């Protein structure tokens, strides 16, 4: 192993640890808090957590072993199963993110009719579609024997070498897979979240107008209070933008290099550096470690649940632990 392989191995190991711990915490919060279970987004987050956990215990460790041993140590049967899971879990997680963005869009744009528009039955139907969609692509790739150990990514995944007899079909399949998963999800997320941001900014502007009118009426208000109100206005606008940027930005940063590499791999005759291939795979894996923080653990409800769990485990003062989780220092 050279220095790059050692660094990649350490990176994957870190991703595995963070992904397992964070996703397990999300799962525990879901099981512990009945309010989270009652919410429709909780079902999408549960499905996303399931995909991330399964990816962390199946594909990631075998990629780590592939890096260390410079080859896949298992048999072809195991590699077929892991390759099936790679396609299925990645596709399923992407579509779950699209479903979450649609749910947020309906909640913000149609707040009064949200509960009649998005019900648990609708969420179950949406999840059923994500599973069928993901299974179709994974089953086609497995049945056509297009999954195997790909040295470029040190992983059991879609493999060009196993599709030599059906090169055109494999190209069409790969293009369709990434168009109907990555590109579709990206378009849905951009459209829905940008609409959410537009509505959020509109509401912030209305609040700003009311605030400024109030400040004009209160002519005797202390300058420090006036300045604090103006700073809070700015923070509200920045907070909305930051959240939307995080949702879309993490998706683009984590998945785009891997998807572009896969497309270049099948359409370009030139060779791709294995270091870049492994790095792009690590970035894709890192989405499983970041999802719990992006969608769950940084939210007030999950932080409050975590504080309650820590209180029970350590028998600390509830007020003290809630202050630590809900108002972290630094």
Short mmCIF file of C-alpha atoms in Angstrom, two decimals:
data_model
loop_
_atom_site.label_atom_id
_atom_site.label_comp_id
_atom_site.label_asym_id
_atom_site.label_seq_id
_atom_site.Cartn_x
_atom_site.Cartn_y
_atom_site.Cartn_z
CA UNK A 1 0.00 0.00 0.00
CA UNK A 2 1.25 3.45 -0.88
CA UNK A 3 0.56 6.64 1.06
CA UNK A 4 -2.57 7.41 -0.98
CA UNK A 5 -4.07 3.97 -0.22
CA UNK A 6 -3.29 4.38 3.48
CA UNK A 7 -4.97 7.79 3.51
CA UNK A 8 -7.99 6.41 1.64
CA UNK A 9 -8.23 3.48 4.04
CA UNK A 10 -8.14 5.82 7.04
CA UNK A 11 -10.79 8.01 5.40
CA UNK A 12 -13.13 5.07 4.76
CA UNK A 13 -12.61 3.80 8.30
CA UNK A 14 -13.53 7.22 9.67
CA UNK A 15 -16.61 7.38 7.43
CA UNK A 16 -17.71 3.93 8.65
CA UNK A 17 -17.39 4.90 12.31
CA UNK A 18 -19.18 8.24 11.93
CA UNK A 19 -21.88 6.77 9.70
CA UNK A 20 -22.62 3.87 12.05
CA UNK A 21 -22.71 5.99 15.20
CA UNK A 22 -24.75 8.87 13.76
CA UNK A 23 -27.27 6.70 11.93
CA UNK A 24 -27.75 4.48 14.98
CA UNK A 25 -28.46 7.60 17.06
CA UNK A 26 -31.08 8.70 14.51
CA UNK A 27 -32.67 5.25 14.63
CA UNK A 28 -32.74 5.28 18.43
CA UNK A 29 -34.34 8.74 18.42
CA UNK A 30 -36.99 7.52 16.00
CA UNK A 31 -37.81 4.50 18.17
CA UNK A 32 -37.70 6.46 21.44
CA UNK A 33 -39.72 9.56 20.51
CA UNK A 34 -43.36 8.89 19.49
CA UNK A 35 -43.68 12.46 18.14
CA UNK A 36 -40.97 11.78 15.56
CA UNK A 37 -42.69 8.54 14.55
CA UNK A 38 -45.99 10.38 14.01
CA UNK A 39 -44.46 12.82 11.55
CA UNK A 40 -44.52 11.95 7.86
CA UNK A 41 -40.89 13.05 7.22
CA UNK A 42 -39.86 10.55 9.90
CA UNK A 43 -40.71 7.70 7.52
CA UNK A 44 -38.46 9.11 4.80
CA UNK A 45 -35.67 9.69 7.33
CA UNK A 46 -36.12 6.12 8.64
CA UNK A 47 -35.75 4.74 5.11
CA UNK A 48 -32.69 6.91 4.48
CA UNK A 49 -31.17 5.77 7.79
CA UNK A 50 -31.82 2.12 6.90
CA UNK A 51 -30.01 2.53 3.57
CA UNK A 52 -27.08 4.32 5.20
CA UNK A 53 -26.70 1.71 7.95
CA UNK A 54 -26.82 -1.21 5.52
CA UNK A 55 -24.30 0.53 3.27
CA UNK A 56 -22.03 1.10 6.29
CA UNK A 57 -22.00 -2.56 7.34
CA UNK A 58 -21.85 -4.17 3.88
CA UNK A 59 -20.23 -2.12 1.13
CA UNK A 60 -17.92 0.19 3.06
CA UNK A 61 -16.05 -2.52 5.02
CA UNK A 62 -15.50 -4.57 1.87
CA UNK A 63 -14.15 -1.51 0.06
CA UNK A 64 -11.77 -1.03 2.98
CA UNK A 65 -10.66 -4.67 2.70
CA UNK A 66 -10.26 -4.24 -1.06
CA UNK A 67 -7.94 -1.29 -0.48
CA UNK A 68 -5.86 -3.08 2.12
CA UNK A 69 -5.54 -6.35 0.18
CA UNK A 70 -5.49 -4.66 -3.28
CA UNK A 71 -8.17 -7.07 -4.41
CA UNK A 72 -11.53 -8.48 -3.38
CA UNK A 73 -11.00 -11.34 -0.90
CA UNK A 74 -14.48 -12.90 -1.12
CA UNK A 75 -16.08 -15.11 -3.72
CA UNK A 76 -18.05 -14.00 -6.76
CA UNK A 77 -21.36 -14.82 -5.05
CA UNK A 78 -20.68 -12.43 -2.19
CA UNK A 79 -19.50 -9.78 -4.63
CA UNK A 80 -22.75 -10.14 -6.60
CA UNK A 81 -24.79 -9.55 -3.43
CA UNK A 82 -22.68 -6.56 -2.41
CA UNK A 83 -22.85 -5.13 -5.93
CA UNK A 84 -26.63 -5.51 -5.88
CA UNK A 85 -26.76 -3.67 -2.55
CA UNK A 86 -24.50 -0.90 -3.86
CA UNK A 87 -26.90 -0.07 -6.70
CA UNK A 88 -30.06 -0.60 -4.64
CA UNK A 89 -29.03 1.35 -1.54
CA UNK A 90 -27.49 4.30 -3.38
CA UNK A 91 -30.53 4.67 -5.63
CA UNK A 92 -32.93 4.28 -2.71
CA UNK A 93 -31.15 6.88 -0.59
CA UNK A 94 -31.13 9.43 -3.43
CA UNK A 95 -34.86 9.02 -4.03
CA UNK A 96 -35.50 9.33 -0.29
CA UNK A 97 -33.78 12.72 -0.37
CA UNK A 98 -36.02 13.75 -3.27
CA UNK A 99 -39.07 12.66 -1.26
CA UNK A 100 -37.89 14.70 1.73
CA UNK A 101 -37.49 17.80 -0.44
CA UNK A 102 -41.01 17.41 -1.82
CA UNK A 103 -42.36 17.01 1.71
CA UNK A 104 -40.62 20.23 2.83
CA UNK A 105 -41.93 22.06 -0.22
CA UNK A 106 -45.53 21.09 0.51
CA UNK A 107 -45.11 21.95 4.21
CA UNK A 108 -43.79 25.45 3.46
CA UNK A 109 -45.81 26.38 0.37
CA UNK A 110 -49.12 24.82 1.55
CA UNK A 111 -48.87 24.96 5.37
CA UNK A 112 -52.64 25.00 6.02
CA UNK A 113 -53.38 21.97 3.84
CA UNK A 114 -50.15 20.05 4.48
CA UNK A 115 -51.73 17.31 6.61
CA UNK A 116 -54.41 16.66 4.01
CA UNK A 117 -51.92 16.66 1.13
CA UNK A 118 -49.16 14.55 2.73
CA UNK A 119 -50.41 11.67 4.85
CA UNK A 120 -48.70 8.53 6.13
CA UNK A 121 -50.40 6.56 3.36
CA UNK A 122 -48.90 8.89 0.77
CA UNK A 123 -45.47 8.52 2.36
CA UNK A 124 -45.76 4.72 2.28
CA UNK A 125 -46.73 4.86 -1.41
CA UNK A 126 -43.76 7.14 -2.15
CA UNK A 127 -41.41 4.78 -0.31
CA UNK A 128 -42.91 1.85 -2.19
CA UNK A 129 -42.01 3.59 -5.44
CA UNK A 130 -38.42 4.25 -4.28
CA UNK A 131 -38.00 0.56 -3.45
CA UNK A 132 -39.48 -0.65 -6.76
CA UNK A 133 -37.41 1.89 -8.70
CA UNK A 134 -34.23 0.86 -6.90
CA UNK A 135 -34.94 -2.88 -7.12
CA UNK A 136 -35.53 -2.70 -10.87
CA UNK A 137 -32.12 -1.20 -11.61
CA UNK A 138 -30.32 -3.42 -9.09
CA UNK A 139 -31.99 -6.61 -10.37
CA UNK A 140 -31.28 -5.81 -14.02
CA UNK A 141 -27.61 -5.19 -13.29
CA UNK A 142 -27.33 -8.38 -11.22
CA UNK A 143 -29.26 -10.61 -13.63
CA UNK A 144 -27.18 -9.37 -16.55
CA UNK A 145 -24.00 -10.07 -14.52
CA UNK A 146 -22.93 -6.44 -14.79
CA UNK A 147 -21.85 -6.24 -11.15
CA UNK A 148 -18.47 -7.42 -9.93
CA UNK A 149 -15.26 -6.23 -8.36
CA UNK A 150 -14.21 -2.95 -9.98
CA UNK A 151 -10.55 -2.22 -9.28
CA UNK A 152 -11.01 1.47 -10.06
CA UNK A 153 -13.25 1.89 -6.99
CA UNK A 154 -11.92 -1.06 -4.98
CA UNK A 155 -15.57 -2.06 -4.65
CA UNK A 156 -18.15 -4.56 -5.82
CA UNK A 157 -20.29 -2.41 -8.08
CA UNK A 158 -21.18 -1.96 -11.75
CA UNK A 159 -18.21 -3.21 -13.72
CA UNK A 160 -17.33 -2.47 -17.34
CA UNK A 161 -15.15 -5.55 -17.61
CA UNK A 162 -18.17 -7.81 -17.04
CA UNK A 163 -20.19 -6.13 -19.80
CA UNK A 164 -17.81 -6.61 -22.73
CA UNK A 165 -20.34 -8.65 -24.69
CA UNK A 166 -23.08 -6.05 -24.30
CA UNK A 167 -21.22 -2.76 -24.26
CA UNK A 168 -23.99 -0.64 -25.82
CA UNK A 169 -26.64 -2.05 -23.50
CA UNK A 170 -24.43 -1.41 -20.50
CA UNK A 171 -23.85 2.20 -21.61
CA UNK A 172 -27.59 2.77 -22.01
CA UNK A 173 -28.27 1.16 -18.64
CA UNK A 174 -25.64 3.24 -16.85
CA UNK A 175 -26.84 6.47 -18.47
CA UNK A 176 -30.46 5.64 -17.57
CA UNK A 177 -29.50 4.74 -14.01
CA UNK A 178 -27.75 8.02 -13.30
CA UNK A 179 -30.33 10.09 -15.20
CA UNK A 180 -33.30 8.60 -13.33
CA UNK A 181 -31.60 8.65 -9.93
CA UNK A 182 -28.90 11.29 -9.54
CA UNK A 183 -30.11 13.82 -12.14
CA UNK A 184 -33.79 13.33 -11.28
CA UNK A 185 -33.12 13.79 -7.57
CA UNK A 186 -30.93 16.84 -8.18
CA UNK A 187 -33.61 18.52 -10.32
CA UNK A 188 -36.34 17.75 -7.77
CA UNK A 189 -34.21 19.05 -4.89
CA UNK A 190 -33.23 22.25 -6.72
CA UNK A 191 -36.80 23.05 -7.80
CA UNK A 192 -38.44 22.29 -4.44
CA UNK A 193 -35.80 23.79 -2.14
CA UNK A 194 -35.44 26.95 -4.22
CA UNK A 195 -39.22 27.40 -4.02
CA UNK A 196 -38.98 26.83 -0.25
CA UNK A 197 -36.24 29.47 -0.07
CA UNK A 198 -38.34 31.90 -2.09
CA UNK A 199 -41.29 31.49 0.28
CA UNK A 200 -39.04 31.72 3.34
CA UNK A 201 -37.50 34.96 2.10
CA UNK A 202 -40.96 36.35 1.39
CA UNK A 203 -42.05 35.63 4.96
CA UNK A 204 -38.80 37.09 6.30
CA UNK A 205 -39.40 40.23 4.27
CA UNK A 206 -42.90 40.58 5.72
CA UNK A 207 -41.52 40.13 9.23
CA UNK A 208 -38.81 42.71 8.46
CA UNK A 209 -41.42 45.24 7.32
CA UNK A 210 -43.46 44.75 10.50
CA UNK A 211 -40.30 45.00 12.59
CA UNK A 212 -39.18 48.22 10.91
CA UNK A 213 -42.65 49.75 11.32
CA UNK A 214 -42.54 48.88 15.01
CA UNK A 215 -39.07 50.38 15.40
CA UNK A 216 -40.25 53.60 13.74
CA UNK A 217 -43.17 53.86 16.16
CA UNK A 218 -40.92 53.19 19.15
CA UNK A 219 -38.91 56.36 18.79
CA UNK A 220 -37.54 56.11 22.32
CA UNK A 221 -36.19 52.58 21.88
CA UNK A 222 -32.60 52.01 22.97
CA UNK A 223 -30.11 51.92 20.03
CA UNK A 224 -28.80 48.57 21.26
CA UNK A 225 -32.25 47.00 21.04
CA UNK A 226 -32.77 48.47 17.57
CA UNK A 227 -29.43 47.04 16.41
CA UNK A 228 -30.29 43.62 17.87
CA UNK A 229 -33.58 43.54 15.94
CA UNK A 230 -31.78 44.37 12.71
CA UNK A 231 -29.19 41.63 13.34
CA UNK A 232 -31.96 39.09 13.96
CA UNK A 233 -33.52 40.00 10.62
CA UNK A 234 -30.22 39.34 8.87
CA UNK A 235 -29.74 36.05 10.73
CA UNK A 236 -33.19 34.80 9.68
CA UNK A 237 -32.39 35.38 6.03
CA UNK A 238 -28.97 33.77 6.34
CA UNK A 239 -30.34 30.76 8.24
CA UNK A 240 -32.84 29.93 5.49
CA UNK A 241 -30.18 30.25 2.79
CA UNK A 242 -27.69 28.18 4.78
CA UNK A 243 -30.13 25.30 5.28
CA UNK A 244 -31.06 25.10 1.60
CA UNK A 245 -27.39 25.35 0.57
CA UNK A 246 -26.55 22.48 2.93
CA UNK A 247 -29.26 20.19 1.53
CA UNK A 248 -28.29 20.75 -2.09
CA UNK A 249 -24.57 21.31 -1.53
CA UNK A 250 -23.88 18.06 0.33
CA UNK A 251 -25.74 16.10 -2.35
CA UNK A 252 -23.77 17.72 -5.18
CA UNK A 253 -20.36 17.51 -3.48
CA UNK A 254 -20.75 13.88 -2.42
CA UNK A 255 -22.36 12.33 -5.51
CA UNK A 256 -21.35 14.45 -8.51
CA UNK A 257 -17.65 13.34 -8.69
CA UNK A 258 -18.65 9.67 -8.52
CA UNK A 259 -21.42 9.96 -11.14
CA UNK A 260 -19.19 11.94 -13.53
CA UNK A 261 -16.43 9.37 -13.09
CA UNK A 262 -18.86 6.54 -13.91
CA UNK A 263 -20.02 8.33 -17.07
CA UNK A 264 -16.46 9.13 -18.17
CA UNK A 265 -15.45 5.53 -17.45
CA UNK A 266 -17.89 4.06 -19.97
CA UNK A 267 -17.78 6.75 -22.67
CA UNK A 268 -14.10 7.76 -22.62
CA UNK A 269 -11.38 5.42 -23.92
CA UNK A 270 -8.74 6.97 -21.66
CA UNK A 271 -7.79 5.47 -18.32
CA UNK A 272 -8.86 7.04 -15.01
CA UNK A 273 -6.51 7.28 -12.07
CA UNK A 274 -7.44 4.65 -9.45
CA UNK A 275 -6.72 7.21 -6.73
CA UNK A 276 -9.39 9.48 -8.17
CA UNK A 277 -11.81 6.55 -8.53
CA UNK A 278 -11.39 5.61 -4.87
CA UNK A 279 -11.67 9.25 -3.76
CA UNK A 280 -14.94 9.67 -5.68
CA UNK A 281 -16.25 6.49 -4.02
CA UNK A 282 -15.23 7.81 -0.60
CA UNK A 283 -17.13 11.04 -1.30
CA UNK A 284 -20.22 9.02 -2.21
CA UNK A 285 -19.85 7.02 1.01
CA UNK A 286 -19.45 10.21 3.03
CA UNK A 287 -23.07 11.14 2.24
CA UNK A 288 -24.16 8.30 4.53
CA UNK A 289 -22.16 9.91 7.35
CA UNK A 290 -23.43 13.45 6.72
CA UNK A 291 -27.13 12.65 6.22
CA UNK A 292 -27.91 12.18 9.94
CA UNK A 293 -26.59 15.68 10.68
CA UNK A 294 -28.11 17.33 7.61
CA UNK A 295 -31.61 15.90 8.04
CA UNK A 296 -31.95 14.94 11.71
CA UNK A 297 -29.46 15.43 14.51
CA UNK A 298 -29.09 19.21 14.18
CA UNK A 299 -32.84 19.72 14.47
CA UNK A 300 -34.26 20.84 17.83
CA UNK A 301 -36.51 17.80 18.21
CA UNK A 302 -33.70 15.30 17.76
CA UNK A 303 -31.32 17.25 20.01
CA UNK A 304 -33.99 17.29 22.72
CA UNK A 305 -34.50 13.53 22.33
CA UNK A 306 -30.75 12.95 22.55
CA UNK A 307 -30.58 14.98 25.74
CA UNK A 308 -33.40 12.90 27.24
CA UNK A 309 -31.62 9.68 26.32
CA UNK A 310 -28.38 10.90 27.87
CA UNK A 311 -30.30 11.90 31.00
CA UNK A 312 -31.65 8.39 31.31
CA UNK A 313 -28.31 6.76 30.62
CA UNK A 314 -26.23 8.95 32.96
CA UNK A 315 -29.03 10.01 35.33
CA UNK A 316 -28.00 13.64 34.96
CA UNK A 317 -30.10 16.70 35.63
CA UNK A 318 -32.55 17.10 32.71
CA UNK A 319 -32.22 20.90 32.73
CA UNK A 320 -28.41 20.77 32.60
CA UNK A 321 -28.25 18.23 29.77
CA UNK A 322 -30.91 20.01 27.69
CA UNK A 323 -28.89 23.21 27.97
CA UNK A 324 -25.81 21.35 26.72
CA UNK A 325 -27.60 19.82 23.70
CA UNK A 326 -29.94 22.66 22.81
CA UNK A 327 -27.49 25.50 23.44
CA UNK A 328 -24.01 24.11 22.71
CA UNK A 329 -21.08 26.36 23.43
CA UNK A 330 -18.68 27.37 20.69
#
